[in-house]
């Protein structure tokens, strides 16, 4: 073993013991070389080795930071491809899971709703006070589609910064990212059509497909690298696909992120078959380490990508503000949004625009990403300690949920009923597919206020395994 490998192992051991915690900066390489009696070159090589292992993150002109502890458990397995499109049914069970969020007697690991501690509550409150004081007459009226110009301008500026050349006139404000996805699918499909989704996929998307009478063609997704482009290519050759719906950055529930190369290959493949992409980028602002990844929309020059996002995972789930860039179907999209809900709440639109205009969002995101990294690392560590050997845990690159595959023949749908009796809610794997491929899996929300009650709730869940 080389000297720099020895130093890398020593530093990794210190990280595992939480001498250096997630998000914390390591001493500079000169100090490391002095502390461990090695050359600066050896210290640099050791840090680069830990960067390759995924333990450290290099930040320009700042140094090396702990990104996450080393993995002790294997990642969940990628499942086989679905042979044919399936009708979606049985998604009414999701409502029971969502309603558990509002039950204060339950420890909620189920719905992917961040605790208010992870939101800029005070700053959003100030923004509301400002707009209600300065524009009270406007706030009590409708802000008809496409939505408040101030907010569309702020969103367009952020998209331009992501290399998406979008004007405010191409942005439609919606009540949520899910409404944006729903409108996009209404623009692109009719009942009975086939839509490609990744597998596992967000159960809210399956709800939308069921409500629209669409069939889901599931394509397997790797827990680290995202959807299998090889399997997608085969499916596009075989089936008359009308649209593809993907979370390209930090997919829910796996937390995987497509590389820039794979994003461009995905767009090229879909372009060959003239299949539009409905890109859900709701988690794009939430990498656990590294820079904010580009959306596929940034490479789109033909209007093939219908871009969807919202503020519910970063600013406030209660704002109910999302947005859609609907390609060349702006007027039709505005009409569909109007007949769905008439208008997004005016005060919410103006408050969000005010918050973005004041320039605090990026600074808040840097803090939030660190908090999410700590939350995911903490949940991972406790699952590794409490759950049985043979458990597999995802290593999300972003977001704040964990995908857990349990050993043996444990049915997490049955387990979920037992856990509710113990005062604990989680999302069983069966919700994330049209079949029963993930019956031994579950999803855990890590963005919870960690206290003794939560600790005991996780221990009670582990005791049921």
Short mmCIF file of C-alpha atoms in Angstrom, two decimals:
data_model
loop_
_atom_site.label_atom_id
_atom_site.label_comp_id
_atom_site.label_asym_id
_atom_site.label_seq_id
_atom_site.Cartn_x
_atom_site.Cartn_y
_atom_site.Cartn_z
CA UNK A 1 0.00 0.00 0.00
CA UNK A 2 1.37 3.40 -0.98
CA UNK A 3 1.85 6.14 1.59
CA UNK A 4 -1.00 8.24 0.21
CA UNK A 5 -3.35 5.24 0.41
CA UNK A 6 -2.38 4.80 4.05
CA UNK A 7 -3.13 8.47 4.73
CA UNK A 8 -6.44 8.22 2.84
CA UNK A 9 -7.45 5.25 5.03
CA UNK A 10 -6.49 7.17 8.17
CA UNK A 11 -8.56 10.17 7.13
CA UNK A 12 -11.47 7.93 6.17
CA UNK A 13 -11.36 6.33 9.61
CA UNK A 14 -11.54 9.78 11.21
CA UNK A 15 -14.54 10.62 9.02
CA UNK A 16 -16.27 7.36 10.00
CA UNK A 17 -15.75 8.31 13.65
CA UNK A 18 -17.22 11.76 12.84
CA UNK A 19 -14.09 13.62 13.83
CA UNK A 20 -14.81 15.37 10.54
CA UNK A 21 -18.58 15.49 9.97
CA UNK A 22 -20.55 15.72 6.73
CA UNK A 23 -20.22 19.18 5.21
CA UNK A 24 -17.16 20.03 7.31
CA UNK A 25 -13.94 21.28 5.73
CA UNK A 26 -10.81 19.20 6.20
CA UNK A 27 -7.60 20.96 7.26
CA UNK A 28 -5.64 22.30 4.28
CA UNK A 29 -3.17 19.99 2.57
CA UNK A 30 -0.20 21.79 4.14
CA UNK A 31 -1.63 21.29 7.60
CA UNK A 32 -2.45 17.66 6.82
CA UNK A 33 1.10 17.09 5.64
CA UNK A 34 2.43 18.56 8.89
CA UNK A 35 -0.02 16.66 11.11
CA UNK A 36 0.71 13.30 9.50
CA UNK A 37 4.38 13.88 8.72
CA UNK A 38 4.06 13.42 4.96
CA UNK A 39 4.79 15.59 1.95
CA UNK A 40 2.25 18.03 0.56
CA UNK A 41 2.10 15.90 -2.60
CA UNK A 42 1.15 12.86 -0.52
CA UNK A 43 -1.55 14.83 1.28
CA UNK A 44 -2.95 16.02 -2.05
CA UNK A 45 -2.96 12.47 -3.46
CA UNK A 46 -4.74 11.17 -0.34
CA UNK A 47 -7.46 13.79 -0.67
CA UNK A 48 -7.89 13.02 -4.36
CA UNK A 49 -8.18 9.31 -3.50
CA UNK A 50 -10.97 10.09 -1.02
CA UNK A 51 -12.62 12.27 -3.64
CA UNK A 52 -12.67 9.30 -6.03
CA UNK A 53 -14.19 7.16 -3.26
CA UNK A 54 -16.97 9.72 -2.93
CA UNK A 55 -16.00 10.63 0.62
CA UNK A 56 -14.63 14.11 -0.07
CA UNK A 57 -15.75 16.94 -2.34
CA UNK A 58 -13.25 19.46 -3.75
CA UNK A 59 -14.48 23.05 -3.83
CA UNK A 60 -12.52 25.56 -5.93
CA UNK A 61 -10.37 27.95 -3.87
CA UNK A 62 -11.87 26.53 -0.69
CA UNK A 63 -10.48 23.04 -0.06
CA UNK A 64 -11.82 19.55 0.58
CA UNK A 65 -15.12 18.92 2.38
CA UNK A 66 -16.67 15.74 3.72
CA UNK A 67 -19.46 14.84 1.30
CA UNK A 68 -20.71 11.69 3.03
CA UNK A 69 -19.44 8.73 5.04
CA UNK A 70 -18.16 5.65 3.19
CA UNK A 71 -20.83 3.08 2.32
CA UNK A 72 -21.08 0.01 4.51
CA UNK A 73 -24.12 -1.57 2.82
CA UNK A 74 -24.46 -2.35 -0.89
CA UNK A 75 -26.73 -0.29 -3.12
CA UNK A 76 -30.17 -1.68 -4.08
CA UNK A 77 -30.27 -3.89 -7.16
CA UNK A 78 -31.55 -2.70 -10.52
CA UNK A 79 -34.60 -4.76 -11.51
CA UNK A 80 -35.40 -6.26 -14.88
CA UNK A 81 -37.21 -4.36 -17.59
CA UNK A 82 -41.00 -4.50 -17.94
CA UNK A 83 -42.00 -6.48 -21.02
CA UNK A 84 -44.98 -4.36 -22.01
CA UNK A 85 -46.95 -1.22 -21.09
CA UNK A 86 -49.27 -1.60 -18.11
CA UNK A 87 -52.43 0.17 -17.07
CA UNK A 88 -51.98 1.98 -13.76
CA UNK A 89 -54.36 1.20 -10.90
CA UNK A 90 -54.58 1.10 -7.12
CA UNK A 91 -52.94 4.47 -6.55
CA UNK A 92 -55.73 5.55 -4.17
CA UNK A 93 -53.64 3.96 -1.39
CA UNK A 94 -51.26 6.91 -1.68
CA UNK A 95 -53.80 9.26 -0.08
CA UNK A 96 -53.60 7.31 3.18
CA UNK A 97 -49.83 7.74 3.20
CA UNK A 98 -50.04 11.47 2.51
CA UNK A 99 -52.69 12.00 5.18
CA UNK A 100 -50.30 10.49 7.72
CA UNK A 101 -48.14 13.62 7.35
CA UNK A 102 -50.84 15.67 9.08
CA UNK A 103 -51.17 13.25 12.00
CA UNK A 104 -48.98 14.64 14.80
CA UNK A 105 -49.05 11.31 16.62
CA UNK A 106 -47.08 9.61 13.83
CA UNK A 107 -43.36 9.72 13.10
CA UNK A 108 -43.37 10.51 9.39
CA UNK A 109 -40.71 8.91 7.22
CA UNK A 110 -43.21 8.38 4.40
CA UNK A 111 -44.09 11.44 2.32
CA UNK A 112 -41.16 13.36 0.81
CA UNK A 113 -42.13 16.56 2.61
CA UNK A 114 -39.28 18.40 4.35
CA UNK A 115 -39.79 19.47 7.93
CA UNK A 116 -40.26 23.27 8.25
CA UNK A 117 -36.83 23.39 9.90
CA UNK A 118 -35.39 22.83 6.42
CA UNK A 119 -37.34 25.77 4.92
CA UNK A 120 -36.67 29.56 5.06
CA UNK A 121 -39.87 30.12 7.02
CA UNK A 122 -39.00 33.56 8.39
CA UNK A 123 -37.79 34.89 5.03
CA UNK A 124 -40.94 33.69 3.25
CA UNK A 125 -43.05 35.26 6.00
CA UNK A 126 -41.30 38.60 5.45
CA UNK A 127 -41.89 38.33 1.70
CA UNK A 128 -45.60 37.76 2.30
CA UNK A 129 -45.80 40.74 4.67
CA UNK A 130 -44.15 42.95 2.06
CA UNK A 131 -46.42 42.05 -0.83
CA UNK A 132 -49.59 42.09 1.29
CA UNK A 133 -48.66 45.56 2.54
CA UNK A 134 -47.54 47.01 -0.78
CA UNK A 135 -49.88 45.20 -3.22
CA UNK A 136 -52.90 44.28 -1.08
CA UNK A 137 -55.44 45.04 -3.80
CA UNK A 138 -53.62 42.89 -6.31
CA UNK A 139 -53.26 40.04 -3.81
CA UNK A 140 -57.02 39.63 -3.36
CA UNK A 141 -57.58 39.19 -7.09
CA UNK A 142 -56.78 36.53 -9.69
CA UNK A 143 -53.40 36.40 -11.41
CA UNK A 144 -54.62 34.59 -14.52
CA UNK A 145 -52.35 32.34 -16.62
CA UNK A 146 -49.54 32.54 -17.49
CA UNK A 147 -49.04 34.05 -14.00
CA UNK A 148 -47.34 37.00 -12.35
CA UNK A 149 -44.80 38.61 -14.67
CA UNK A 150 -42.37 39.26 -11.79
CA UNK A 151 -42.22 35.57 -10.96
CA UNK A 152 -41.94 34.47 -14.58
CA UNK A 153 -39.04 36.87 -15.04
CA UNK A 154 -37.28 35.55 -11.93
CA UNK A 155 -37.72 31.93 -13.07
CA UNK A 156 -36.58 32.76 -16.61
CA UNK A 157 -33.40 34.36 -15.23
CA UNK A 158 -32.62 31.24 -13.21
CA UNK A 159 -33.23 29.03 -16.25
CA UNK A 160 -30.94 31.18 -18.39
CA UNK A 161 -28.26 30.72 -15.72
CA UNK A 162 -28.74 26.95 -16.23
CA UNK A 163 -28.11 27.45 -19.98
CA UNK A 164 -31.79 27.20 -20.85
CA UNK A 165 -32.55 30.19 -23.13
CA UNK A 166 -36.12 30.79 -21.95
CA UNK A 167 -38.06 34.07 -21.95
CA UNK A 168 -40.72 35.00 -19.34
CA UNK A 169 -43.38 34.56 -22.03
CA UNK A 170 -42.43 30.88 -22.29
CA UNK A 171 -43.01 30.21 -18.56
CA UNK A 172 -46.39 29.13 -17.19
CA UNK A 173 -46.99 29.31 -13.43
CA UNK A 174 -48.80 26.25 -12.05
CA UNK A 175 -50.07 25.14 -8.64
CA UNK A 176 -47.31 22.55 -8.29
CA UNK A 177 -44.78 20.53 -10.22
CA UNK A 178 -47.34 17.73 -10.36
CA UNK A 179 -49.84 20.05 -12.05
CA UNK A 180 -47.10 21.07 -14.50
CA UNK A 181 -46.46 17.40 -15.35
CA UNK A 182 -50.20 16.76 -15.67
CA UNK A 183 -50.68 19.67 -18.08
CA UNK A 184 -47.69 18.54 -20.15
CA UNK A 185 -49.14 15.02 -20.44
CA UNK A 186 -52.54 16.41 -21.42
CA UNK A 187 -50.80 18.34 -24.19
CA UNK A 188 -48.99 15.27 -25.47
CA UNK A 189 -51.27 12.27 -24.93
CA UNK A 190 -54.79 10.91 -24.97
CA UNK A 191 -56.32 8.08 -22.89
CA UNK A 192 -54.84 4.69 -23.78
CA UNK A 193 -51.46 6.08 -24.88
CA UNK A 194 -48.16 4.72 -23.55
CA UNK A 195 -45.77 6.81 -21.48
CA UNK A 196 -42.21 5.82 -20.50
CA UNK A 197 -41.30 6.15 -16.82
CA UNK A 198 -38.25 5.05 -14.86
CA UNK A 199 -38.53 2.10 -12.49
CA UNK A 200 -38.90 2.69 -9.59
CA UNK A 201 -40.68 5.97 -10.14
CA UNK A 202 -42.41 8.60 -8.02
CA UNK A 203 -45.85 7.35 -7.05
CA UNK A 204 -47.38 10.80 -7.70
CA UNK A 205 -46.57 10.34 -11.37
CA UNK A 206 -48.35 6.97 -11.38
CA UNK A 207 -51.37 8.72 -9.86
CA UNK A 208 -51.34 11.20 -12.73
CA UNK A 209 -51.09 8.42 -15.33
CA UNK A 210 -54.00 6.57 -13.71
CA UNK A 211 -56.17 9.70 -13.65
CA UNK A 212 -55.47 10.35 -17.36
CA UNK A 213 -56.05 6.75 -18.44
CA UNK A 214 -52.46 6.30 -19.65
CA UNK A 215 -50.29 3.18 -19.69
CA UNK A 216 -46.87 3.10 -18.04
CA UNK A 217 -43.89 1.46 -19.73
CA UNK A 218 -41.32 1.05 -16.95
CA UNK A 219 -37.61 1.23 -17.82
CA UNK A 220 -35.16 0.00 -15.16
CA UNK A 221 -33.09 2.65 -13.43
CA UNK A 222 -29.67 2.19 -11.82
CA UNK A 223 -29.48 3.53 -8.23
CA UNK A 224 -26.38 5.54 -9.12
CA UNK A 225 -26.47 6.30 -12.85
CA UNK A 226 -30.18 6.59 -13.59
CA UNK A 227 -32.38 5.17 -16.33
CA UNK A 228 -30.97 2.47 -18.60
CA UNK A 229 -30.60 4.07 -22.02
CA UNK A 230 -30.08 0.64 -23.59
CA UNK A 231 -33.42 -0.61 -22.29
CA UNK A 232 -35.07 2.65 -23.33
CA UNK A 233 -33.75 2.29 -26.88
CA UNK A 234 -35.26 -1.19 -27.14
CA UNK A 235 -38.60 0.02 -25.77
CA UNK A 236 -38.79 2.92 -28.22
CA UNK A 237 -38.22 0.54 -31.13
CA UNK A 238 -40.90 -1.84 -29.92
CA UNK A 239 -43.74 0.34 -28.59
CA UNK A 240 -45.60 3.46 -29.82
CA UNK A 241 -44.48 5.74 -26.98
CA UNK A 242 -46.12 9.18 -26.85
CA UNK A 243 -44.05 10.77 -24.08
CA UNK A 244 -41.26 10.10 -21.61
CA UNK A 245 -41.47 11.44 -18.02
CA UNK A 246 -38.22 11.49 -16.05
CA UNK A 247 -36.66 13.11 -13.00
CA UNK A 248 -33.24 13.54 -14.58
CA UNK A 249 -31.60 15.17 -11.54
CA UNK A 250 -31.82 13.19 -8.29
CA UNK A 251 -34.67 10.87 -9.19
CA UNK A 252 -37.27 10.04 -6.58
CA UNK A 253 -36.86 7.54 -4.89
CA UNK A 254 -33.31 6.51 -5.92
CA UNK A 255 -31.57 9.90 -5.79
CA UNK A 256 -29.67 9.06 -9.00
CA UNK A 257 -28.53 11.72 -11.46
CA UNK A 258 -27.84 11.26 -15.16
CA UNK A 259 -24.43 12.46 -16.29
CA UNK A 260 -24.22 15.27 -18.85
CA UNK A 261 -23.15 12.70 -21.42
CA UNK A 262 -26.15 10.49 -20.71
CA UNK A 263 -28.51 13.47 -20.74
CA UNK A 264 -27.35 14.39 -24.22
CA UNK A 265 -27.60 10.74 -25.32
CA UNK A 266 -31.13 10.59 -23.87
CA UNK A 267 -32.19 13.70 -25.80
CA UNK A 268 -30.64 12.36 -29.00
CA UNK A 269 -32.43 9.02 -28.59
CA UNK A 270 -35.80 10.67 -27.95
CA UNK A 271 -35.24 13.04 -30.88
CA UNK A 272 -34.68 10.11 -33.23
CA UNK A 273 -38.12 8.77 -32.32
CA UNK A 274 -39.76 12.21 -31.94
CA UNK A 275 -40.80 11.37 -28.40
CA UNK A 276 -41.18 14.45 -26.14
CA UNK A 277 -39.53 14.48 -22.72
CA UNK A 278 -41.45 15.78 -19.73
CA UNK A 279 -38.54 16.71 -17.48
CA UNK A 280 -39.35 16.94 -13.76
CA UNK A 281 -36.51 18.97 -12.24
CA UNK A 282 -38.02 19.48 -8.80
CA UNK A 283 -34.88 18.24 -7.02
CA UNK A 284 -32.35 19.88 -9.34
CA UNK A 285 -31.41 22.60 -6.83
CA UNK A 286 -30.59 20.01 -4.15
CA UNK A 287 -27.29 18.22 -4.87
CA UNK A 288 -25.74 16.78 -1.73
CA UNK A 289 -22.30 17.59 -3.10
CA UNK A 290 -20.85 19.20 -6.21
CA UNK A 291 -22.41 21.84 -8.47
CA UNK A 292 -26.03 22.14 -9.50
CA UNK A 293 -26.46 19.82 -12.52
CA UNK A 294 -27.85 21.04 -15.82
CA UNK A 295 -31.33 19.95 -16.91
CA UNK A 296 -31.80 18.18 -20.23
CA UNK A 297 -33.70 21.29 -21.31
CA UNK A 298 -30.36 23.12 -21.58
CA UNK A 299 -29.46 21.03 -24.66
CA UNK A 300 -32.94 21.20 -26.23
CA UNK A 301 -33.06 23.27 -29.42
CA UNK A 302 -36.25 21.81 -30.93
CA UNK A 303 -38.81 22.31 -28.15
CA UNK A 304 -38.87 18.58 -27.41
CA UNK A 305 -38.41 19.04 -23.64
CA UNK A 306 -41.34 20.17 -21.48
CA UNK A 307 -39.64 21.47 -18.37
CA UNK A 308 -41.38 21.21 -14.96
CA UNK A 309 -40.32 22.28 -11.47
CA UNK A 310 -41.58 23.90 -8.27
CA UNK A 311 -40.57 25.48 -4.97
CA UNK A 312 -42.11 22.80 -2.75
CA UNK A 313 -38.85 21.01 -1.86
CA UNK A 314 -36.76 24.13 -1.29
CA UNK A 315 -38.85 27.12 -0.18
CA UNK A 316 -42.28 25.96 0.97
CA UNK A 317 -44.61 23.10 0.17
CA UNK A 318 -47.49 25.36 1.21
CA UNK A 319 -46.73 28.04 -1.39
CA UNK A 320 -48.14 25.72 -4.07
CA UNK A 321 -46.09 27.38 -6.81
CA UNK A 322 -44.71 25.40 -9.74
CA UNK A 323 -43.89 26.18 -13.35
CA UNK A 324 -43.92 24.66 -16.81
CA UNK A 325 -42.06 25.54 -20.00
CA UNK A 326 -44.43 23.89 -22.50
CA UNK A 327 -42.44 23.93 -25.72
CA UNK A 328 -44.46 25.40 -28.57
CA UNK A 329 -47.84 24.85 -26.88
CA UNK A 330 -47.92 27.89 -24.60
CA UNK A 331 -51.47 29.02 -25.35
CA UNK A 332 -52.95 25.55 -25.03
CA UNK A 333 -51.05 25.00 -21.75
CA UNK A 334 -52.37 28.30 -20.37
CA UNK A 335 -55.92 27.24 -21.22
CA UNK A 336 -55.47 23.85 -19.50
CA UNK A 337 -54.09 25.54 -16.39
CA UNK A 338 -57.04 27.94 -16.37
CA UNK A 339 -59.67 25.21 -16.57
CA UNK A 340 -57.84 23.16 -13.94
CA UNK A 341 -57.60 25.79 -11.19
CA UNK A 342 -58.30 29.21 -12.78
CA UNK A 343 -55.27 30.80 -11.09
CA UNK A 344 -52.36 30.15 -8.76
CA UNK A 345 -52.71 32.15 -5.53
CA UNK A 346 -51.56 35.69 -6.30
CA UNK A 347 -49.96 36.31 -2.90
CA UNK A 348 -47.89 33.13 -3.20
CA UNK A 349 -46.62 34.13 -6.64
CA UNK A 350 -45.67 37.63 -5.56
CA UNK A 351 -44.09 36.48 -2.30
CA UNK A 352 -41.90 33.97 -4.12
CA UNK A 353 -40.93 36.58 -6.71
CA UNK A 354 -40.01 39.00 -3.92
CA UNK A 355 -37.87 36.36 -2.19
CA UNK A 356 -36.01 35.53 -5.42
CA UNK A 357 -35.52 39.20 -6.30
CA UNK A 358 -33.77 39.88 -3.01
CA UNK A 359 -30.99 37.47 -3.96
CA UNK A 360 -31.00 35.30 -0.83
CA UNK A 361 -32.00 32.06 -2.55
CA UNK A 362 -28.57 30.81 -3.64
CA UNK A 363 -27.05 31.52 -0.24
CA UNK A 364 -29.92 29.66 1.40
CA UNK A 365 -29.46 26.73 -1.01
CA UNK A 366 -25.81 26.36 0.00
CA UNK A 367 -26.89 26.05 3.62
CA UNK A 368 -29.80 23.75 2.77
CA UNK A 369 -27.62 21.35 0.78
CA UNK A 370 -25.35 20.97 3.78
CA UNK A 371 -28.31 20.28 6.05
CA UNK A 372 -29.67 17.67 3.63
CA UNK A 373 -26.25 16.01 3.38
CA UNK A 374 -26.10 15.72 7.17
CA UNK A 375 -29.68 14.43 7.33
CA UNK A 376 -29.08 11.75 4.68
CA UNK A 377 -25.80 10.71 6.32
CA UNK A 378 -27.47 10.48 9.73
CA UNK A 379 -30.36 8.36 8.44
CA UNK A 380 -27.95 6.13 6.50
CA UNK A 381 -25.83 5.59 9.59
CA UNK A 382 -28.82 4.67 11.77
CA UNK A 383 -30.26 2.30 9.16
CA UNK A 384 -26.87 0.58 8.88
CA UNK A 385 -26.81 0.17 12.65
CA UNK A 386 -30.41 -0.91 13.19
CA UNK A 387 -31.51 -2.84 10.10
CA UNK A 388 -30.54 -6.50 9.50
CA UNK A 389 -27.50 -7.71 7.57
CA UNK A 390 -28.19 -7.95 3.86
CA UNK A 391 -30.06 -4.64 3.77
CA UNK A 392 -29.18 -2.50 0.75
CA UNK A 393 -29.23 1.31 0.90
CA UNK A 394 -29.13 3.88 -1.90
CA UNK A 395 -26.39 6.50 -2.05
CA UNK A 396 -28.37 9.49 -3.33
CA UNK A 397 -26.48 12.21 -5.15
CA UNK A 398 -29.16 14.74 -4.23
CA UNK A 399 -32.54 15.23 -2.64
CA UNK A 400 -33.34 13.94 0.83
CA UNK A 401 -34.80 10.43 0.59
CA UNK A 402 -33.29 6.96 0.96
CA UNK A 403 -34.34 3.86 -0.97
CA UNK A 404 -33.87 0.74 1.14
CA UNK A 405 -34.03 -2.88 -0.06
CA UNK A 406 -34.66 -5.36 2.76
CA UNK A 407 -33.28 -8.91 2.79
CA UNK A 408 -35.37 -12.04 2.51
CA UNK A 409 -39.10 -12.13 1.79
CA UNK A 410 -40.23 -9.10 3.79
CA UNK A 411 -43.34 -7.50 2.25
CA UNK A 412 -43.13 -3.78 3.02
CA UNK A 413 -46.84 -3.25 2.31
CA UNK A 414 -47.64 -5.54 5.24
CA UNK A 415 -44.80 -3.97 7.20
CA UNK A 416 -46.28 -0.51 6.61
CA UNK A 417 -49.55 -1.55 8.27
CA UNK A 418 -47.65 -2.94 11.24
CA UNK A 419 -45.52 0.21 11.47
CA UNK A 420 -48.60 2.46 11.55
CA UNK A 421 -49.75 0.55 14.63
CA UNK A 422 -46.40 1.48 16.17
CA UNK A 423 -46.84 5.14 15.24
CA UNK A 424 -44.44 5.16 12.28
CA UNK A 425 -45.14 5.97 8.63
CA UNK A 426 -42.98 5.09 5.60
CA UNK A 427 -43.55 4.59 1.88
CA UNK A 428 -43.69 0.89 0.86
CA UNK A 429 -41.95 -0.06 -2.39
CA UNK A 430 -45.11 -1.35 -4.08
CA UNK A 431 -46.27 2.25 -4.56
CA UNK A 432 -43.36 3.01 -6.88
CA UNK A 433 -44.25 0.58 -9.66
CA UNK A 434 -47.24 -0.78 -11.57
CA UNK A 435 -46.14 -4.32 -10.74
CA UNK A 436 -44.82 -5.92 -7.57
CA UNK A 437 -41.11 -5.59 -8.32
CA UNK A 438 -40.27 -3.58 -5.23
CA UNK A 439 -42.32 -5.32 -2.54
CA UNK A 440 -39.19 -5.74 -0.40
CA UNK A 441 -38.21 -2.06 -0.66
CA UNK A 442 -39.18 1.11 1.17
CA UNK A 443 -38.47 4.83 0.98
CA UNK A 444 -37.48 6.95 3.98
CA UNK A 445 -37.70 10.73 4.22
CA UNK A 446 -34.50 12.05 5.83
CA UNK A 447 -35.53 15.71 6.06
CA UNK A 448 -37.10 15.32 9.49
CA UNK A 449 -36.46 17.14 12.74
CA UNK A 450 -34.17 14.62 14.41
CA UNK A 451 -35.01 14.17 18.07
CA UNK A 452 -35.56 11.39 20.59
CA UNK A 453 -39.06 10.71 19.23
CA UNK A 454 -37.74 10.18 15.71
CA UNK A 455 -34.87 8.05 16.98
CA UNK A 456 -37.29 5.80 18.86
CA UNK A 457 -39.61 5.63 15.84
CA UNK A 458 -36.81 4.34 13.63
CA UNK A 459 -35.85 1.81 16.29
CA UNK A 460 -39.48 0.59 16.47
CA UNK A 461 -39.52 0.17 12.68
CA UNK A 462 -36.26 -1.78 12.79
CA UNK A 463 -37.63 -4.02 15.54
CA UNK A 464 -40.43 -5.13 13.18
CA UNK A 465 -37.96 -6.51 10.63
#
